[in-house]
Amino acid sequence: MTGGLPVVLRDLALDVGRQSVALARSMHAGGVEVADTKSSAVDVVTAADRACEELIRASLLAARPDDAIMGEEGEDHAGTSGVRWIVDPIDGTVNYLYGLPEWAVSIAAEVDGEVVAGAVINGTTGTEHAAARGAGATRDGRPIAVRRTVPPLSQALVLTGFGYRAEVRAHQAACVAALLPHVRDIRRLGSCALDLCHVADGTGDAYVEEGPQPWDHSAGALIVTEAGGRFGLLPGRLPEVVPDGPVNALVTAAPAAAWDEFVTALRAAGFLA
């Protein structure tokens, strides 16, 4: 599927994402407070998360009333068109809460279960990453690609993140500690969506985290693959560590040429089941 509907959906995602960023910025200027928590006391929701998701839902349904919507903060909306939007109104809420720059609006669209369009907009800088299936990936409208000259693993800058439950973090930290001696360095910036965009435009070499949800990674995953990278949902070890928790995949991204070496290193570090 090239051009046509994916491009239309990408452009709509960008337009609605800009509206949501503007709302989130205006609400931040008035002061940010925690409105609720989710999986743990540190997994926070702000009033802006909810207001932005409401805006996104209303705007998408105004443009395409027959589409379905899955969002992080609200109930799923059923549709009949075969198109489903996957929405994270603020990815990196803790950064948003503290006034740190790495937070974003992430909007993806899938057709018959396949993600075909996505946009990730950095709420602080306004930088826009976007992609449509078969039409490539862009940063602020200009084509992007993963690193063309792939460094050896020992010179790779790896991006990662941590969950919100203590036992999950302990496992993730142990894996990262085992990986760290074998790479250039590790960065934990706080937004899965933006981490994937960093891999897509070459400002990062690879990304790994077990636990992100579809609204965190759907848009970024398409941007990575359309930029020439590889994205995978691999079997992680969290179900062994937290048997009563949700079954989450190991979200992984890297340039295609670096994929095998990176996955081998992840296995050696204990990330993979």
C-alpha positions in Angstrom: 0.0 0.0 0.0 1.7 3.2 -1.2 0.6 6.8 -1.4 -3.2 7.4 -1.2 -4.8 6.6 2.1 -1.5 6.3 4.2 -0.4 9.8 3.1 -3.9 11.2 3.9 -3.8 9.6 7.4 -0.2 10.8 8.0 -1.1 14.3 7.2 -4.2 14.2 9.4 -2.0 12.8 12.3 0.4 15.7 11.9 -2.4 18.3 11.8 -4.1 16.9 14.9 -0.8 16.3 16.7 0.0 20.0 16.2 -3.3 21.0 17.8 -2.6 18.7 20.8 1.0 20.0 21.3 -0.4 23.6 21.4 -3.0 22.6 24.0 -0.4 20.7 26.1 2.0 23.7 26.0 -0.8 26.2 27.0 -1.8 23.9 29.9 1.8 23.6 31.0 2.2 27.3 31.2 -0.6 27.4 33.8 1.1 24.8 36.0 1.1 21.0 35.9 -0.2 18.8 38.7 -0.7 15.0 38.9 -4.3 14.1 38.3 -4.0 10.4 38.9 -1.7 7.4 38.9 -1.8 4.1 37.0 0.4 1.1 37.5 2.3 2.6 40.5 2.6 5.8 42.5 5.2 7.1 40.0 3.2 6.2 36.9 1.4 9.6 36.6 -1.4 11.1 34.6 -1.8 14.9 34.3 -4.9 16.8 33.4 -3.2 17.6 30.1 -2.9 13.9 29.2 -6.7 13.7 29.4 -7.5 17.0 27.8 -5.1 16.3 24.9 -6.5 12.8 24.3 -10.1 14.3 24.3 -9.0 16.9 21.7 -7.3 14.2 19.5 -10.3 11.9 19.6 -12.7 14.8 18.8 -10.6 16.0 15.9 -10.0 12.6 14.4 -13.7 11.7 14.6 -14.7 15.1 13.1 -12.5 14.3 10.1 -13.2 10.6 9.9 -16.3 9.7 12.0 -16.3 5.9 11.1 -12.7 5.2 12.3 -11.8 3.4 15.5 -9.6 4.9 18.2 -7.4 3.3 20.9 -5.9 5.8 23.3 -3.8 5.5 26.4 -6.1 7.4 28.7 -9.6 6.7 27.6 -11.9 3.9 26.5 -11.5 2.4 23.0 -13.9 3.8 20.3 -15.2 1.2 17.9 -15.3 2.0 14.2 -16.5 0.5 10.9 -14.0 1.9 8.3 -11.1 -0.6 8.9 -9.0 2.3 10.1 -7.9 2.5 13.8 -6.0 5.3 15.4 -3.5 4.5 18.1 -2.9 7.6 20.3 -0.6 8.6 23.1 -1.5 12.2 24.0 1.7 12.8 25.9 4.5 10.2 25.7 6.9 11.2 28.4 4.5 12.5 31.0 7.1 12.6 33.8 9.3 14.8 31.6 6.2 17.0 30.9 5.5 17.2 34.6 9.0 18.3 35.4 9.5 20.6 32.4 12.1 18.4 30.7 12.1 18.7 27.0 11.7 15.0 25.9 7.9 14.6 25.6 5.8 14.1 22.5 2.4 13.6 21.0 2.3 10.2 19.1 -0.5 9.3 16.7 -0.5 6.3 14.4 -3.1 4.9 12.1 -3.5 1.3 11.1 -5.6 -0.2 8.2 -6.9 -3.7 8.7 -4.4 -4.2 11.5 -1.3 -2.9 9.8 0.2 0.5 10.8 0.4 2.6 7.7 0.8 6.2 9.0 2.3 7.9 12.0 3.4 11.2 13.5 5.5 12.0 16.5 5.8 15.7 17.5 8.2 16.8 20.2 6.2 19.1 22.4 9.1 21.3 23.4 11.0 21.8 20.2 8.1 21.2 17.7 10.2 18.8 15.7 8.0 16.6 13.6 8.8 13.0 12.6 6.3 11.3 10.4 5.9 8.4 8.0 3.4 6.8 5.5 3.7 3.2 4.5 5.8 3.1 1.3 6.4 6.8 1.2 9.4 7.1 3.5 10.0 8.9 6.8 10.6 12.6 7.4 11.8 15.0 10.0 10.2 18.4 9.6 9.3 17.4 6.1 12.7 16.3 5.0 13.6 12.7 4.3 15.5 10.8 7.0 17.3 7.5 7.2 19.0 5.4 9.9 22.8 5.7 10.1 24.2 4.7 6.8 27.6 3.8 8.2 26.7 1.5 11.1 29.3 1.5 13.9 30.3 -1.7 15.7 28.3 -2.4 18.8 31.2 -1.2 20.9 30.6 2.3 19.4 26.8 2.2 19.5 24.7 4.7 21.5 21.8 2.7 22.8 18.5 4.2 24.0 16.4 2.6 26.6 13.7 3.1 29.2 12.3 1.7 32.5 8.9 0.6 33.7 7.1 1.9 36.8 7.0 -1.2 39.1 10.1 -1.7 41.3 10.6 -5.3 40.4 10.4 -4.5 36.7 12.9 -1.7 37.1 15.3 -4.0 39.0 15.3 -6.5 36.1 15.6 -3.9 33.5 18.5 -2.2 35.3 20.4 -5.5 35.6 20.0 -6.1 31.9 21.2 -2.6 31.0 24.2 -2.9 33.4 25.2 -6.1 31.6 24.9 -4.4 28.2 26.7 -1.2 29.1 30.3 -2.5 29.0 29.7 -3.6 25.4 28.4 -0.3 23.9 29.5 3.3 23.6 26.9 4.4 26.2 23.3 4.2 27.3 20.8 7.0 27.2 17.4 7.1 29.1 15.6 10.1 27.7 12.0 9.2 28.8 9.9 8.8 25.7 9.7 5.6 23.7 8.2 7.4 20.7 11.0 9.9 20.6 13.7 7.2 21.2 12.4 5.4 18.1 12.6 8.6 16.1 16.2 9.1 17.3 17.0 5.7 15.8 15.2 6.7 12.6 17.1 9.9 12.0 20.5 8.6 13.2 20.7 10.6 16.4 20.7 7.2 18.2 22.0 3.8 17.1 19.5 1.4 18.7 16.7 1.1 21.2 15.5 -1.6 23.6 12.9 -1.6 26.3 10.5 -4.2 27.6 7.1 -2.9 28.5 6.0 -0.1 26.1 2.4 -0.4 24.9 1.1 0.0 21.3 0.4 3.7 21.8 4.0 4.2 22.8 5.6 2.6 19.9 3.2 2.3 16.9 4.0 5.6 15.2 7.7 5.4 16.0 8.0 1.8 14.7 6.7 2.8 11.3 9.0 5.8 11.2 12.0 3.6 11.9 11.1 1.0 9.3 10.3 3.7 6.7 13.7 5.2 7.5 15.4 2.0 6.6 15.7 0.5 10.0 14.4 -2.7 11.6 11.8 -2.9 14.4 10.8 -5.9 16.4 8.6 -7.1 19.3 10.7 -9.9 20.7 10.1 -12.3 23.6 11.4 -10.7 26.8 11.8 -12.0 30.3 9.4 -9.8 32.3 6.8 -12.6 32.5 9.4 -14.6 34.5 10.2 -11.7 36.7 6.6 -10.4 37.3 4.3 -13.4 36.7 1.2 -11.4 37.7 2.0 -8.5 35.4 1.0 -7.9 31.8 2.8 -9.8 29.0 4.9 -7.2 27.3 7.2 -7.6 24.3 10.8 -6.4 24.1 10.5 -3.4 21.9 13.7 -3.3 19.8 14.9 -1.1 16.9 18.2 -0.7 15.0 19.5 -0.3 11.5 19.0 -3.5 9.6 22.8 -4.0 9.2 23.2 -3.8 13.0 20.2 -5.9 13.9 21.8 -9.4 14.3 24.7 -8.1 16.4 22.4 -6.0 18.6 20.0 -8.9 19.3 22.9 -11.2 20.1 24.1 -8.7 22.7 20.6 -8.3 24.1 20.4 -12.1 24.6 23.8 -12.2 26.3 22.7 -9.3 28.6 19.5 -11.2 29.7 16.9 -9.2 27.9 15.6 -12.1 25.8 13.6 -15.1 27.0 
